[in-house]
Amino acid sequence: MIAVELRGVRKSFGTQRVLDDIDLSVPAGSVFALLGPNGAGKTTVVNILATLVAPDSGTASVGGYDVRTARDSAKGVLSLTGQSVAVDEVLTGSENLIMVSRLWGLSRRESRLRARALLEQFDLADAARRQVKTYSGGMRRRLDLALSLIRRPEVLFLDEPTTGLDTRSRRSLWAQIRDLRSAGTTIFLTTQYLEEAEQLADRVAVLAGGRIVADGTPAELKSQVGEDVVEIRSADDELLGAVATDGSVDGLHRAITQLAEVAQPDATVSLRSPSLEDVFLSLTGPALQQKEVQS
Amino acid sequence: MTALSPRRRVAVGVSELTFIERSLRRSVRNVDALLMAIMLPVLVMFLFTFVFGGSIDPSGNYVNYVVPGIILLCAGFGASSTAVDVAGDMTTGIIDRFRSLPIPATAVLTGHVVASLLRNLVATGVVVVVALAVGFRPTGGPGDWLAAISVVALYILAITYLFAAIGLASSSPEAASGYGFILLFLPYLSSAFVEVSTLPSWLQPIAQYQPVTPTIEAIRSLLMGTSMGNNAVIAVGWCVLILVIAATWGAWLFRRKAGHR
C-alpha cells in the first residue's frame, strides 16, 4: 500500500519555480527521507502534502486521500511537525497537549489522560505546569513532536526535526521515530543530516533544483557513486581530496595518480565505502570530488 | 503507545470553545496588555471629559454626550490588539499546526474574537462605572441598557472580526497594528465627540453614513433618550455586513495563507 504519493507536482512562487514535475511514492509503514540543499524545496513538498500549500498542477495524496479534493480526510490521517516549533509559548506544556487533544475530538477527561501519558513519554512531566516560554530548545522540540502524536497518525511528516538539537536529544528522537515505525506509522522526513537519513530511512530521495535527482534505498544510491572512495588526508587530518573508484585495480591506480597531484609530503591515503554524503555531493553540488582534486 | 486513530467526529462548537479557552488564558497571562486594555479607555474618558470637555461644551454636561463615543473608540483599541495577536500566531509555527488539523477554518479566529469581545466588555463596564462616578447620568431603563449593551457587543464583534482577518492578512504584527490605525480614526469622523452639523459640509455625509455614527446615535438614544430614528436599523445592518465580510475573508485567508517566519 502507498501512504504518500506525488504525481507531476509543480509549484512556483511568483516567477520562481520551486518544484518542477515531482514524482514520489512512499510505501506504508516505511521511513522515507527527502534530502536536499537549503532552498531545494523540501519544505514546500511537505507543506503540499500536509495540505498547507496547494500545488499549481499534479496530484498529491496522503493515506490514499487527495490533499485537494479530500482535504479533511487527508488531515484526519496525517500529523505535521514543521521546521519551526509549533507550540503556544504562553500556555503550559500540559495545556498545549490538552488543547490539541480537544481539537482531535477527545473529551476533557481523555485529553487530560492523553496529555499526562505524552508528558511522561517525552520526559516532560516535571515541566508540565510551566509555561512553554521557559522551556529549552530540546524540550520544545519534544513537546512539538508529542503534539503530533495525540493520536497515532498514519503518516507523520517531520520537517528537519533534529535541526538545533544536541546529540542526546537527536538520538532519543531517532528512537521515537523507530518506535513509531514499528507501530505502523509511515514517516516522511526531510533532513540536512545525512547520518540521520543513513540511520533511519528505508528509502531516500534527493531533491535539487526543483527535481528529484535520485530515489532509492541508501545502498542503491551509494552504489551509483562507485564501489569505493579513495581519500587523501594531510598529517593534521584535513581532507585534501577524494575520488570514487569502480573497485578494479586499474581504477584504484587511476585514483591514486589523480590524488598524487594534491598530495603533501606526509599525507596518507585510505579506502572507504561511499557514504550518503558522497551521493549527496555528487548529485547536488558541482562535482566536488573532482574540484578538490584539481585545486 | 496508545493508538487513538481513527479520528472521531468532533462535536460542533468544540474547536471554537477550545480556541476561546486558549485566547482567554493568553489574555489573563498577559497582565500588561490586560491592564492597558482597561486603563486606556478610562484615561481617554478623563481626557475628553476634563481636558477637552470644557471647551467643547462649557455647560459641564459633555460627559453625558461623550460616553457612547468613548466606548466605541475603545472598542477599536481592543479590536486592534486582536489583529496583533492573530498576526503573532502567523509568525510562530503554530498556525501551520492548526491549519493541518481537521477543524473548521474559522475556529482559530473565532477564539481570538470572542476572547477579545469579553475583554472589551469588561473594559466597557469599567468605563461606564467610572463615567457614572464623574457625572454620567443616563436616563434609560433596564431594557434600554440591555439593548444598548447588545448594540455595543455587536459592534465590538464586527470590528474585532474585521481586525482578526486583517491580522491574518498582514505580513507581521507591526504591519497589523499599522493597518488598524485607519479604522481607529473612524470615531473621530463621526458624531462621537462633536455633532455632525458642526463639521465642514463636505465631511458631513461621510460622518453621517459611516458605521460609527448610527451606532453611537443608537446607544445615545437608548441611554440618554435622544431620538432614535432609523439609527438602530442602520447600525445593526452595518455590523452584520462587516461581520459577514470579515468572517468570509478570514476563513478564506486561513485556508490559503501559510504561516510566515
PDB file of N, CA and C in Angstrom, chain B residues 125-188:
ATOM      1  N   GLY B 125     -17.441  47.973  30.770  1.00  0.00           N
ATOM      2  CA  GLY B 125     -18.087  48.039  32.086  1.00  0.00           C
ATOM      3  C   GLY B 125     -17.342  48.984  33.021  1.00  0.00           C
ATOM      4  N   VAL B 126     -16.006  48.886  33.011  1.00  0.00           N
ATOM      5  CA  VAL B 126     -15.204  49.756  33.877  1.00  0.00           C
ATOM      6  C   VAL B 126     -15.401  51.219  33.473  1.00  0.00           C
ATOM      7  N   VAL B 127     -15.394  51.473  32.154  1.00  0.00           N
ATOM      8  CA  VAL B 127     -15.590  52.845  31.666  1.00  0.00           C
ATOM      9  C   VAL B 127     -16.934  53.390  32.149  1.00  0.00           C
ATOM     10  N   VAL B 128     -17.988  52.582  32.050  1.00  0.00           N
ATOM     11  CA  VAL B 128     -19.323  53.046  32.440  1.00  0.00           C
ATOM     12  C   VAL B 128     -19.353  53.354  33.940  1.00  0.00           C
ATOM     13  N   VAL B 129     -18.757  52.485  34.738  1.00  0.00           N
ATOM     14  CA  VAL B 129     -18.754  52.709  36.196  1.00  0.00           C
ATOM     15  C   VAL B 129     -18.009  54.002  36.532  1.00  0.00           C
ATOM     16  N   VAL B 130     -16.818  54.179  35.926  1.00  0.00           N
ATOM     17  CA  VAL B 130     -16.051  55.398  36.187  1.00  0.00           C
ATOM     18  C   VAL B 130     -16.817  56.615  35.686  1.00  0.00           C
ATOM     19  N   ALA B 131     -17.485  56.486  34.527  1.00  0.00           N
ATOM     20  CA  ALA B 131     -18.269  57.595  33.968  1.00  0.00           C
ATOM     21  C   ALA B 131     -19.380  57.995  34.936  1.00  0.00           C
ATOM     22  N   LEU B 132     -20.059  56.982  35.494  1.00  0.00           N
ATOM     23  CA  LEU B 132     -21.120  57.272  36.464  1.00  0.00           C
ATOM     24  C   LEU B 132     -20.555  58.050  37.650  1.00  0.00           C
ATOM     25  N   ALA B 133     -19.328  57.719  38.037  1.00  0.00           N
ATOM     26  CA  ALA B 133     -18.697  58.385  39.175  1.00  0.00           C
ATOM     27  C   ALA B 133     -18.352  59.848  38.887  1.00  0.00           C
ATOM     28  N   VAL B 134     -18.099  60.159  37.604  1.00  0.00           N
ATOM     29  CA  VAL B 134     -17.721  61.546  37.290  1.00  0.00           C
ATOM     30  C   VAL B 134     -18.873  62.336  36.671  1.00  0.00           C
ATOM     31  N   GLY B 135     -20.112  61.842  36.822  1.00  0.00           N
ATOM     32  CA  GLY B 135     -21.244  62.686  36.454  1.00  0.00           C
ATOM     33  C   GLY B 135     -22.078  62.220  35.274  1.00  0.00           C
ATOM     34  N   PHE B 136     -21.829  61.028  34.744  1.00  0.00           N
ATOM     35  CA  PHE B 136     -22.631  60.472  33.646  1.00  0.00           C
ATOM     36  C   PHE B 136     -24.001  60.115  34.213  1.00  0.00           C
ATOM     37  N   ARG B 137     -25.076  60.700  33.660  1.00  0.00           N
ATOM     38  CA  ARG B 137     -26.421  60.475  34.201  1.00  0.00           C
ATOM     39  C   ARG B 137     -27.373  59.967  33.116  1.00  0.00           C
ATOM     40  N   PRO B 138     -27.249  58.666  32.763  1.00  0.00           N
ATOM     41  CA  PRO B 138     -28.139  58.122  31.727  1.00  0.00           C
ATOM     42  C   PRO B 138     -29.579  58.042  32.231  1.00  0.00           C
ATOM     43  N   THR B 139     -30.534  58.098  31.272  1.00  0.00           N
ATOM     44  CA  THR B 139     -31.948  58.090  31.657  1.00  0.00           C
ATOM     45  C   THR B 139     -32.627  56.768  31.313  1.00  0.00           C
ATOM     46  N   GLY B 140     -31.956  55.885  30.569  1.00  0.00           N
ATOM     47  CA  GLY B 140     -32.586  54.647  30.109  1.00  0.00           C
ATOM     48  C   GLY B 140     -32.907  53.688  31.243  1.00  0.00           C
ATOM     49  N   GLY B 141     -33.963  52.845  31.043  1.00  0.00           N
ATOM     50  CA  GLY B 141     -34.321  51.809  31.997  1.00  0.00           C
ATOM     51  C   GLY B 141     -33.541  50.534  31.714  1.00  0.00           C
ATOM     52  N   PRO B 142     -33.792  49.464  32.485  1.00  0.00           N
ATOM     53  CA  PRO B 142     -33.042  48.208  32.322  1.00  0.00           C
ATOM     54  C   PRO B 142     -33.131  47.649  30.903  1.00  0.00           C
ATOM     55  N   GLY B 143     -34.319  47.736  30.293  1.00  0.00           N
ATOM     56  CA  GLY B 143     -34.481  47.239  28.923  1.00  0.00           C
ATOM     57  C   GLY B 143     -33.598  48.001  27.959  1.00  0.00           C
ATOM     58  N   ASP B 144     -33.543  49.333  28.142  1.00  0.00           N
ATOM     59  CA  ASP B 144     -32.702  50.171  27.281  1.00  0.00           C
ATOM     60  C   ASP B 144     -31.234  49.801  27.443  1.00  0.00           C
ATOM     61  N   TRP B 145     -30.824  49.581  28.693  1.00  0.00           N
ATOM     62  CA  TRP B 145     -29.435  49.181  28.957  1.00  0.00           C
ATOM     63  C   TRP B 145     -29.097  47.881  28.242  1.00  0.00           C
ATOM     64  N   LEU B 146     -30.009  46.917  28.371  1.00  0.00           N
ATOM     65  CA  LEU B 146     -29.773  45.619  27.737  1.00  0.00           C
ATOM     66  C   LEU B 146     -29.609  45.791  26.223  1.00  0.00           C
ATOM     67  N   ALA B 147     -30.494  46.599  25.649  1.00  0.00           N
ATOM     68  CA  ALA B 147     -30.421  46.832  24.205  1.00  0.00           C
ATOM     69  C   ALA B 147     -29.115  47.541  23.855  1.00  0.00           C
ATOM     70  N   ALA B 148     -28.733  48.540  24.669  1.00  0.00           N
ATOM     71  CA  ALA B 148     -27.505  49.287  24.398  1.00  0.00           C
ATOM     72  C   ALA B 148     -26.287  48.362  24.470  1.00  0.00           C
ATOM     73  N   ILE B 149     -26.267  47.503  25.503  1.00  0.00           N
ATOM     74  CA  ILE B 149     -25.143  46.554  25.628  1.00  0.00           C
ATOM     75  C   ILE B 149     -25.085  45.632  24.419  1.00  0.00           C
ATOM     76  N   SER B 150     -26.269  45.204  23.931  1.00  0.00           N
ATOM     77  CA  SER B 150     -26.298  44.322  22.757  1.00  0.00           C
ATOM     78  C   SER B 150     -25.714  45.029  21.542  1.00  0.00           C
ATOM     79  N   VAL B 151     -26.090  46.298  21.356  1.00  0.00           N
ATOM     80  CA  VAL B 151     -25.554  47.047  20.219  1.00  0.00           C
ATOM     81  C   VAL B 151     -24.033  47.175  20.342  1.00  0.00           C
ATOM     82  N   VAL B 152     -23.569  47.518  21.551  1.00  0.00           N
ATOM     83  CA  VAL B 152     -22.123  47.639  21.781  1.00  0.00           C
ATOM     84  C   VAL B 152     -21.426  46.314  21.472  1.00  0.00           C
ATOM     85  N   ALA B 153     -22.003  45.206  21.991  1.00  0.00           N
ATOM     86  CA  ALA B 153     -21.383  43.895  21.795  1.00  0.00           C
ATOM     87  C   ALA B 153     -21.335  43.534  20.311  1.00  0.00           C
ATOM     88  N   LEU B 154     -22.424  43.826  19.596  1.00  0.00           N
ATOM     89  CA  LEU B 154     -22.461  43.506  18.164  1.00  0.00           C
ATOM     90  C   LEU B 154     -21.405  44.313  17.411  1.00  0.00           C
ATOM     91  N   TYR B 155     -21.293  45.600  17.786  1.00  0.00           N
ATOM     92  CA  TYR B 155     -20.294  46.457  17.132  1.00  0.00           C
ATOM     93  C   TYR B 155     -18.880  45.930  17.415  1.00  0.00           C
ATOM     94  N   ILE B 156     -18.609  45.596  18.671  1.00  0.00           N
ATOM     95  CA  ILE B 156     -17.282  45.075  19.039  1.00  0.00           C
ATOM     96  C   ILE B 156     -16.990  43.785  18.261  1.00  0.00           C
ATOM     97  N   LEU B 157     -18.016  42.908  18.199  1.00  0.00           N
ATOM     98  CA  LEU B 157     -17.848  41.635  17.499  1.00  0.00           C
ATOM     99  C   LEU B 157     -17.466  41.868  16.041  1.00  0.00           C
ATOM    100  N   ALA B 158     -18.199  42.767  15.391  1.00  0.00           N
ATOM    101  CA  ALA B 158     -17.971  43.009  13.963  1.00  0.00           C
ATOM    102  C   ALA B 158     -16.579  43.591  13.728  1.00  0.00           C
ATOM    103  N   ILE B 159     -16.250  44.631  14.487  1.00  0.00           N
ATOM    104  CA  ILE B 159     -14.973  45.313  14.233  1.00  0.00           C
ATOM    105  C   ILE B 159     -13.802  44.413  14.636  1.00  0.00           C
ATOM    106  N   THR B 160     -13.997  43.592  15.690  1.00  0.00           N
ATOM    107  CA  THR B 160     -12.927  42.695  16.120  1.00  0.00           C
ATOM    108  C   THR B 160     -12.676  41.607  15.080  1.00  0.00           C
ATOM    109  N   TYR B 161     -13.779  41.083  14.498  1.00  0.00           N
ATOM    110  CA  TYR B 161     -13.597  40.056  13.475  1.00  0.00           C
ATOM    111  C   TYR B 161     -12.860  40.627  12.273  1.00  0.00           C
ATOM    112  N   LEU B 162     -13.200  41.881  11.943  1.00  0.00           N
ATOM    113  CA  LEU B 162     -12.521  42.533  10.827  1.00  0.00           C
ATOM    114  C   LEU B 162     -11.022  42.665  11.132  1.00  0.00           C
ATOM    115  N   PHE B 163     -10.710  43.084  12.348  1.00  0.00           N
ATOM    116  CA  PHE B 163      -9.300  43.220  12.728  1.00  0.00           C
ATOM    117  C   PHE B 163      -8.598  41.866  12.749  1.00  0.00           C
ATOM    118  N   ALA B 164      -9.304  40.820  13.171  1.00  0.00           N
ATOM    119  CA  ALA B 164      -8.702  39.481  13.194  1.00  0.00           C
ATOM    120  C   ALA B 164      -8.311  39.072  11.779  1.00  0.00           C
ATOM    121  N   ALA B 165      -9.203  39.335  10.819  1.00  0.00           N
ATOM    122  CA  ALA B 165      -8.899  38.999   9.424  1.00  0.00           C
ATOM    123  C   ALA B 165      -7.732  39.841   8.923  1.00  0.00           C
ATOM    124  N   ILE B 166      -7.704  41.120   9.326  1.00  0.00           N
ATOM    125  CA  ILE B 166      -6.575  41.978   8.941  1.00  0.00           C
ATOM    126  C   ILE B 166      -5.277  41.399   9.506  1.00  0.00           C
ATOM    127  N   GLY B 167      -5.346  40.895  10.744  1.00  0.00           N
ATOM    128  CA  GLY B 167      -4.163  40.277  11.349  1.00  0.00           C
ATOM    129  C   GLY B 167      -3.664  39.096  10.532  1.00  0.00           C
ATOM    130  N   LEU B 168      -4.616  38.330   9.968  1.00  0.00           N
ATOM    131  CA  LEU B 168      -4.271  37.168   9.148  1.00  0.00           C
ATOM    132  C   LEU B 168      -3.633  37.613   7.836  1.00  0.00           C
ATOM    133  N   ALA B 169      -4.121  38.750   7.318  1.00  0.00           N
ATOM    134  CA  ALA B 169      -3.639  39.224   6.018  1.00  0.00           C
ATOM    135  C   ALA B 169      -2.304  39.956   6.133  1.00  0.00           C
ATOM    136  N   SER B 170      -1.982  40.482   7.328  1.00  0.00           N
ATOM    137  CA  SER B 170      -0.776  41.308   7.453  1.00  0.00           C
ATOM    138  C   SER B 170       0.478  40.469   7.437  1.00  0.00           C
ATOM    139  N   SER B 171       1.574  41.118   7.060  1.00  0.00           N
ATOM    140  CA  SER B 171       2.819  40.374   6.960  1.00  0.00           C
ATOM    141  C   SER B 171       3.530  40.271   8.303  1.00  0.00           C
ATOM    142  N   SER B 172       3.137  41.071   9.294  1.00  0.00           N
ATOM    143  CA  SER B 172       3.782  40.993  10.608  1.00  0.00           C
ATOM    144  C   SER B 172       2.881  41.663  11.639  1.00  0.00           C
ATOM    145  N   PRO B 173       3.113  41.408  12.934  1.00  0.00           N
ATOM    146  CA  PRO B 173       2.320  42.092  13.959  1.00  0.00           C
ATOM    147  C   PRO B 173       2.431  43.612  13.843  1.00  0.00           C
ATOM    148  N   GLU B 174       3.621  44.113  13.459  1.00  0.00           N
ATOM    149  CA  GLU B 174       3.801  45.557  13.331  1.00  0.00           C
ATOM    150  C   GLU B 174       2.903  46.100  12.228  1.00  0.00           C
ATOM    151  N   ALA B 175       2.884  45.388  11.088  1.00  0.00           N
ATOM    152  CA  ALA B 175       2.044  45.818   9.978  1.00  0.00           C
ATOM    153  C   ALA B 175       0.575  45.789  10.390  1.00  0.00           C
ATOM    154  N   ALA B 176       0.203  44.744  11.149  1.00  0.00           N
ATOM    155  CA  ALA B 176      -1.191  44.614  11.583  1.00  0.00           C
ATOM    156  C   ALA B 176      -1.601  45.821  12.410  1.00  0.00           C
ATOM    157  N   SER B 177      -0.723  46.261  13.304  1.00  0.00           N
ATOM    158  CA  SER B 177      -1.117  47.387  14.140  1.00  0.00           C
ATOM    159  C   SER B 177      -1.143  48.675  13.318  1.00  0.00           C
ATOM    160  N   GLY B 178      -0.335  48.728  12.258  1.00  0.00           N
ATOM    161  CA  GLY B 178      -0.364  49.884  11.362  1.00  0.00           C
ATOM    162  C   GLY B 178      -1.679  49.998  10.598  1.00  0.00           C
ATOM    163  N   TYR B 179      -2.138  48.875  10.014  1.00  0.00           N
ATOM    164  CA  TYR B 179      -3.397  48.897   9.257  1.00  0.00           C
ATOM    165  C   TYR B 179      -4.560  49.314  10.160  1.00  0.00           C
ATOM    166  N   GLY B 180      -4.480  48.867  11.426  1.00  0.00           N
ATOM    167  CA  GLY B 180      -5.559  49.151  12.357  1.00  0.00           C
ATOM    168  C   GLY B 180      -5.771  50.642  12.568  1.00  0.00           C
ATOM    169  N   PHE B 181      -4.725  51.423  12.352  1.00  0.00           N
ATOM    170  CA  PHE B 181      -4.787  52.844  12.645  1.00  0.00           C
ATOM    171  C   PHE B 181      -5.924  53.530  11.875  1.00  0.00           C
ATOM    172  N   ILE B 182      -6.103  53.123  10.618  1.00  0.00           N
ATOM    173  CA  ILE B 182      -7.130  53.764   9.783  1.00  0.00           C
ATOM    174  C   ILE B 182      -8.506  53.574  10.409  1.00  0.00           C
ATOM    175  N   LEU B 183      -8.764  52.340  10.865  1.00  0.00           N
ATOM    176  CA  LEU B 183     -10.080  52.080  11.447  1.00  0.00           C
ATOM    177  C   LEU B 183     -10.248  52.796  12.784  1.00  0.00           C
ATOM    178  N   LEU B 184      -9.136  52.961  13.512  1.00  0.00           N
ATOM    179  CA  LEU B 184      -9.224  53.662  14.799  1.00  0.00           C
ATOM    180  C   LEU B 184      -9.574  55.133  14.598  1.00  0.00           C
ATOM    181  N   PHE B 185      -9.357  55.614  13.397  1.00  0.00           N
ATOM    182  CA  PHE B 185      -9.590  57.017  13.104  1.00  0.00           C
ATOM    183  C   PHE B 185     -11.077  57.306  12.890  1.00  0.00           C
ATOM    184  N   LEU B 186     -11.829  56.272  12.513  1.00  0.00           N
ATOM    185  CA  LEU B 186     -13.244  56.476  12.160  1.00  0.00           C
ATOM    186  C   LEU B 186     -14.071  57.191  13.236  1.00  0.00           C
ATOM    187  N   PRO B 187     -13.947  56.860  14.526  1.00  0.00           N
ATOM    188  CA  PRO B 187     -14.784  57.541  15.524  1.00  0.00           C
ATOM    189  C   PRO B 187     -14.580  59.061  15.552  1.00  0.00           C
ATOM    190  N   TYR B 188     -13.364  59.521  15.180  1.00  0.00           N
ATOM    191  CA  TYR B 188     -13.140  60.971  15.202  1.00  0.00           C
ATOM    192  C   TYR B 188     -13.933  61.663  14.099  1.00  0.00           C
TER     193      TYR B 188
END
